[in-house]
Amino acid sequence: MTQSSGVFIQSTQTDPVVRAGAVIRTEHERLHALLTTLVEPQPTAGARDGEESGTGDAEGAPDRATTASPASASVTTTATTGVVGEIRRHLTASAETLHAAAAHAPESRLLVSALRIARSALDRHVDALDAAGDSASTTAAAQRVEAVLSVHRAVEEDVLLPALAALPGGVLPPLVADYETLLRGGSLDTSAVIDVRPVPREQRHPLVFARYARLTPGGTFTLVNNHDPKPLHKQFEAAHPGAYTWDYVERGPAKWQIRIGRPNHRPCT
């Protein structure tokens, strides 16, 4: 009988792409909702009170569409600052986890290059939103951010996540967990030593691949195991040919240590 522990049913919550997509989609929808508050600002309490009481003067009254009180401007500035901060947090979290992992795999390297180009454009629009000084410019900048972010969102959900799921090692679930950690304001594990001996077997390879994804060029970490991880070595060769180093520090029999690193050079493809 064929074992089914590693088999996922597409389009169900047992599929890592579906589960990861749900996390990313929820965050994207949250950012969209935040941007909507800037594109479609709600009337101020004073404006509503004036309309309901009938005190608004049809002739000679200031145009509320073009005149904002200092208090209203302050509220808009505060809201914009909050939205900008949330967008930047998302962009940083995805770049340091999902994009970083895909950037060094031959299959997805060009995809990440395209995402980074879009990210540069998005950063410029977010900076413009942050610098907007009035309601009209805030609305216009928020619309531009939403337009570029919607494309960025579609590429992440429909192309990047499936590409990560196809990489050897089951790296997608721990990468999404790292993404959520950064969104919550936490920090990622950058330990120089990863001892996987107490870790359940099915979680070991994804843990190691996720740690590798966070390495900068020239960086290393040491893997500690209770056996020679030859299957893991084969997966590294399949996922990152020529883009990793694998040096035995200790060769058993009860304890094995391997120093895994990311070289400074980019492999030829």
Short mmCIF file of C-alpha atoms in Angstrom, two decimals:
data_model
loop_
_atom_site.label_atom_id
_atom_site.label_comp_id
_atom_site.label_asym_id
_atom_site.label_seq_id
_atom_site.Cartn_x
_atom_site.Cartn_y
_atom_site.Cartn_z
CA MET A 1 0.00 0.00 0.00
CA THR A 2 1.30 3.43 -0.92
CA GLN A 3 1.99 5.70 2.01
CA SER A 4 -0.06 8.90 1.90
CA SER A 5 1.66 10.94 4.59
CA GLY A 6 3.40 13.09 2.00
CA VAL A 7 0.51 13.28 -0.44
CA PHE A 8 -1.55 16.47 -0.56
CA ILE A 9 -4.94 16.91 -2.17
CA GLN A 10 -4.82 19.98 -4.37
CA SER A 11 -7.21 22.80 -3.43
CA THR A 12 -7.74 21.53 0.14
CA GLN A 13 -6.34 22.72 3.43
CA THR A 14 -3.95 19.73 3.43
CA ASP A 15 -2.09 21.29 0.50
CA PRO A 16 0.81 23.47 1.74
CA VAL A 17 0.30 25.87 -1.17
CA VAL A 18 -3.34 26.35 -0.22
CA ARG A 19 -2.53 26.85 3.45
CA ALA A 20 0.33 29.23 2.69
CA GLY A 21 -1.83 31.05 0.18
CA ALA A 22 -4.53 31.54 2.80
CA VAL A 23 -2.04 33.23 5.14
CA ILE A 24 -0.64 35.50 2.44
CA ARG A 25 -4.09 36.25 1.02
CA THR A 26 -5.42 37.25 4.44
CA GLU A 27 -2.57 39.74 4.85
CA HIS A 28 -3.06 41.11 1.35
CA GLU A 29 -6.79 41.60 1.98
CA ARG A 30 -6.01 43.38 5.25
CA LEU A 31 -3.67 45.79 3.45
CA HIS A 32 -6.31 46.38 0.78
CA ALA A 33 -8.86 47.24 3.48
CA LEU A 34 -6.41 49.68 5.06
CA LEU A 35 -5.71 51.37 1.73
CA THR A 36 -9.45 51.65 1.10
CA THR A 37 -9.77 53.86 4.18
CA LEU A 38 -7.41 56.32 2.48
CA VAL A 39 -8.92 56.08 -0.99
CA GLU A 40 -12.49 56.35 0.32
CA PRO A 41 -12.17 58.44 3.51
CA GLN A 42 -15.18 58.55 5.78
CA PRO A 43 -16.81 61.96 6.47
CA THR A 44 -15.73 63.62 9.67
CA ALA A 45 -18.04 63.74 12.66
CA GLY A 46 -18.47 67.48 12.19
CA ALA A 47 -19.53 67.06 8.56
CA ARG A 48 -22.06 64.39 9.48
CA ASP A 49 -23.49 66.50 12.31
CA GLY A 50 -23.89 69.47 10.01
CA GLU A 51 -25.67 67.43 7.36
CA GLU A 52 -28.03 65.78 9.84
CA SER A 53 -28.95 69.00 11.65
CA GLY A 54 -29.44 70.94 8.44
CA THR A 55 -26.98 73.64 9.51
CA GLY A 56 -25.01 73.36 6.29
CA ASP A 57 -25.39 76.53 4.24
CA ALA A 58 -26.22 75.76 0.60
CA GLU A 59 -24.92 79.14 -0.49
CA GLY A 60 -21.64 80.62 0.63
CA ALA A 61 -20.67 77.63 2.82
CA PRO A 62 -17.12 76.30 2.50
CA ASP A 63 -16.78 73.33 0.17
CA ARG A 64 -16.17 70.33 2.45
CA ALA A 65 -14.58 68.44 -0.43
CA THR A 66 -11.74 70.94 -0.55
CA THR A 67 -11.62 72.35 2.97
CA ALA A 68 -10.37 70.24 5.85
CA SER A 69 -10.04 71.21 9.48
CA PRO A 70 -6.67 70.87 11.25
CA ALA A 71 -8.13 68.04 13.32
CA SER A 72 -9.24 66.19 10.18
CA ALA A 73 -5.82 66.64 8.59
CA SER A 74 -4.19 65.26 11.74
CA VAL A 75 -6.42 62.18 11.65
CA THR A 76 -5.59 61.61 7.97
CA THR A 77 -1.86 61.92 8.66
CA THR A 78 -2.06 59.46 11.54
CA ALA A 79 -4.04 56.96 9.45
CA THR A 80 -1.61 57.27 6.55
CA THR A 81 1.38 56.68 8.80
CA GLY A 82 -0.24 53.53 10.15
CA VAL A 83 -1.06 52.17 6.70
CA VAL A 84 2.42 52.92 5.39
CA GLY A 85 3.96 51.12 8.34
CA GLU A 86 1.81 48.02 7.76
CA ILE A 87 2.67 47.90 4.05
CA ARG A 88 6.37 48.24 4.72
CA ARG A 89 6.21 45.51 7.36
CA HIS A 90 4.59 43.14 4.87
CA LEU A 91 7.11 43.94 2.14
CA THR A 92 10.05 43.39 4.48
CA ALA A 93 8.63 40.14 5.86
CA SER A 94 7.97 38.67 2.42
CA ALA A 95 11.37 39.78 1.09
CA GLU A 96 13.28 38.25 4.00
CA THR A 97 11.45 34.93 3.86
CA LEU A 98 9.56 33.98 0.68
CA HIS A 99 11.59 36.04 -1.77
CA ALA A 100 14.93 35.19 -0.14
CA ALA A 101 14.26 31.47 -0.42
CA ALA A 102 13.25 31.67 -4.07
CA ALA A 103 16.07 34.01 -5.09
CA HIS A 104 18.72 31.31 -4.95
CA ALA A 105 16.84 28.52 -6.72
CA PRO A 106 17.43 28.38 -10.50
CA GLU A 107 13.73 27.79 -11.18
CA SER A 108 12.56 30.95 -9.43
CA ARG A 109 15.53 33.32 -9.55
CA LEU A 110 14.17 35.37 -12.46
CA LEU A 111 10.76 35.53 -10.80
CA VAL A 112 12.28 37.11 -7.70
CA SER A 113 14.22 39.55 -9.88
CA ALA A 114 10.90 40.67 -11.37
CA LEU A 115 9.34 40.94 -7.91
CA ARG A 116 12.22 43.10 -6.76
CA ILE A 117 11.75 45.46 -9.70
CA ALA A 118 8.08 45.76 -8.80
CA ARG A 119 9.07 46.23 -5.16
CA SER A 120 11.24 49.22 -6.11
CA ALA A 121 8.30 50.86 -7.85
CA LEU A 122 6.06 50.03 -4.92
CA ASP A 123 8.55 51.53 -2.46
CA ARG A 124 8.52 54.81 -4.42
CA HIS A 125 4.74 54.97 -4.32
CA VAL A 126 4.67 54.13 -0.61
CA ASP A 127 7.21 56.91 0.04
CA ALA A 128 4.96 59.31 -1.89
CA LEU A 129 1.98 58.19 0.19
CA ASP A 130 3.95 58.76 3.36
CA ALA A 131 4.89 62.27 2.20
CA ALA A 132 1.38 63.25 1.04
CA GLY A 133 0.33 66.47 2.73
CA ASP A 134 -3.37 66.74 1.93
CA SER A 135 -6.41 64.58 1.30
CA ALA A 136 -6.26 64.76 -2.50
CA SER A 137 -2.60 63.76 -2.74
CA THR A 138 -3.11 61.04 -0.12
CA THR A 139 -5.98 59.55 -2.11
CA ALA A 140 -4.03 59.66 -5.37
CA ALA A 141 -0.93 58.09 -3.80
CA ALA A 142 -3.02 55.39 -2.09
CA GLN A 143 -4.61 54.51 -5.44
CA ARG A 144 -1.20 54.11 -7.06
CA VAL A 145 0.01 51.92 -4.19
CA GLU A 146 -3.10 49.76 -4.46
CA ALA A 147 -2.64 49.34 -8.24
CA VAL A 148 0.97 48.17 -7.99
CA LEU A 149 0.33 46.13 -4.84
CA SER A 150 -2.50 44.24 -6.54
CA VAL A 151 -0.10 43.03 -9.24
CA HIS A 152 2.55 42.20 -6.64
CA ARG A 153 -0.09 40.29 -4.70
CA ALA A 154 -1.18 38.23 -7.70
CA VAL A 155 2.40 37.21 -8.53
CA GLU A 156 3.11 36.19 -4.93
CA GLU A 157 -0.05 34.14 -4.58
CA ASP A 158 -0.28 32.57 -8.05
CA VAL A 159 3.36 32.14 -9.06
CA LEU A 160 5.77 32.49 -6.14
CA LEU A 161 4.02 30.20 -3.64
CA PRO A 162 3.64 27.29 -6.10
CA ALA A 163 7.31 27.72 -7.09
CA LEU A 164 8.39 27.50 -3.45
CA ALA A 165 6.15 24.50 -2.87
CA ALA A 166 7.88 22.71 -5.76
CA LEU A 167 11.34 23.11 -4.24
CA PRO A 168 12.80 20.04 -2.50
CA GLY A 169 12.72 19.97 1.28
CA GLY A 170 9.17 21.11 2.02
CA VAL A 171 10.43 24.62 2.70
CA LEU A 172 7.15 26.50 2.22
CA PRO A 173 5.43 25.91 5.62
CA PRO A 174 8.38 27.09 7.76
CA LEU A 175 8.93 30.07 5.46
CA VAL A 176 5.32 31.16 5.93
CA ALA A 177 5.72 30.68 9.69
CA ASP A 178 8.79 32.95 9.55
CA TYR A 179 6.77 35.48 7.53
CA GLU A 180 4.08 35.54 10.22
CA THR A 181 6.73 35.93 12.92
CA LEU A 182 8.09 39.07 11.23
CA LEU A 183 4.59 40.46 10.75
CA ARG A 184 4.02 40.15 14.49
CA GLY A 185 7.20 42.10 15.14
CA GLY A 186 9.26 39.07 16.14
CA SER A 187 12.72 38.08 14.97
CA LEU A 188 13.94 35.02 13.11
CA ASP A 189 16.26 32.37 14.43
CA THR A 190 19.76 33.05 13.16
CA SER A 191 21.50 30.53 15.39
CA ALA A 192 24.92 29.37 14.25
CA VAL A 193 24.02 25.80 15.25
CA ILE A 194 20.84 23.86 14.46
CA ASP A 195 20.48 20.62 16.40
CA VAL A 196 17.70 18.64 14.72
CA ARG A 197 18.04 15.52 16.89
CA PRO A 198 15.04 16.44 19.11
CA VAL A 199 13.00 17.61 16.11
CA PRO A 200 10.40 15.25 14.55
CA ARG A 201 11.82 13.70 11.38
CA GLU A 202 9.21 15.20 9.05
CA GLN A 203 10.13 18.71 10.27
CA ARG A 204 13.91 18.44 10.00
CA HIS A 205 14.50 19.10 6.31
CA PRO A 206 12.08 22.06 6.08
CA LEU A 207 13.72 23.57 9.17
CA VAL A 208 17.19 23.31 7.63
CA PHE A 209 16.09 24.68 4.25
CA ALA A 210 14.32 27.61 5.91
CA ARG A 211 17.48 28.42 7.87
CA TYR A 212 19.54 28.24 4.67
CA ALA A 213 17.12 30.65 2.98
CA ARG A 214 18.01 33.30 5.58
CA LEU A 215 21.75 33.06 4.97
CA THR A 216 23.47 36.00 3.36
CA PRO A 217 26.31 35.31 0.89
CA GLY A 218 29.27 33.98 2.85
CA GLY A 219 27.10 32.96 5.80
CA THR A 220 27.10 29.49 7.38
CA PHE A 221 25.43 27.44 10.08
CA THR A 222 26.24 24.05 11.57
CA LEU A 223 23.75 21.19 11.40
CA VAL A 224 23.87 18.63 14.20
CA ASN A 225 22.27 15.24 13.54
CA ASN A 226 22.38 11.66 14.81
CA HIS A 227 23.17 10.22 11.37
CA ASP A 228 24.76 11.18 8.07
CA PRO A 229 22.03 13.28 6.37
CA LYS A 230 22.65 11.99 2.84
CA PRO A 231 19.01 12.47 1.69
CA LEU A 232 19.19 16.10 2.81
CA HIS A 233 22.44 16.52 0.86
CA LYS A 234 20.73 15.20 -2.29
CA GLN A 235 17.87 17.64 -1.81
CA PHE A 236 20.31 20.54 -1.48
CA GLU A 237 22.01 19.48 -4.69
CA ALA A 238 18.68 19.36 -6.47
CA ALA A 239 17.40 22.69 -5.10
CA HIS A 240 20.62 24.74 -5.00
CA PRO A 241 23.22 23.20 -7.34
CA GLY A 242 26.51 25.01 -6.92
CA ALA A 243 24.91 27.54 -4.57
CA TYR A 244 25.72 25.93 -1.23
CA THR A 245 28.66 24.52 0.70
CA TRP A 246 28.59 21.26 2.63
CA ASP A 247 31.55 20.51 4.92
CA TYR A 248 31.71 17.69 7.47
CA VAL A 249 32.93 18.84 10.87
CA GLU A 250 32.24 15.59 12.74
CA ARG A 251 31.48 12.19 11.20
CA GLY A 252 29.63 10.08 13.78
CA PRO A 253 29.12 7.47 14.77
CA ALA A 254 26.59 8.93 17.24
CA LYS A 255 26.88 12.59 16.31
CA TRP A 256 27.28 14.21 12.92
CA GLN A 257 28.03 17.89 12.32
CA ILE A 258 27.93 19.53 8.90
CA ARG A 259 28.69 23.18 8.19
CA ILE A 260 26.27 24.41 5.54
CA GLY A 261 26.82 27.75 3.86
CA ARG A 262 25.97 30.06 1.00
CA PRO A 263 29.01 30.99 -1.11
CA ASN A 264 29.72 34.54 -2.13
CA HIS A 265 29.62 33.74 -5.83
CA ARG A 266 26.49 33.00 -7.87
CA PRO A 267 26.54 29.66 -9.69
CA CYS A 268 26.56 29.63 -13.48
CA THR A 269 23.25 28.52 -15.02
#
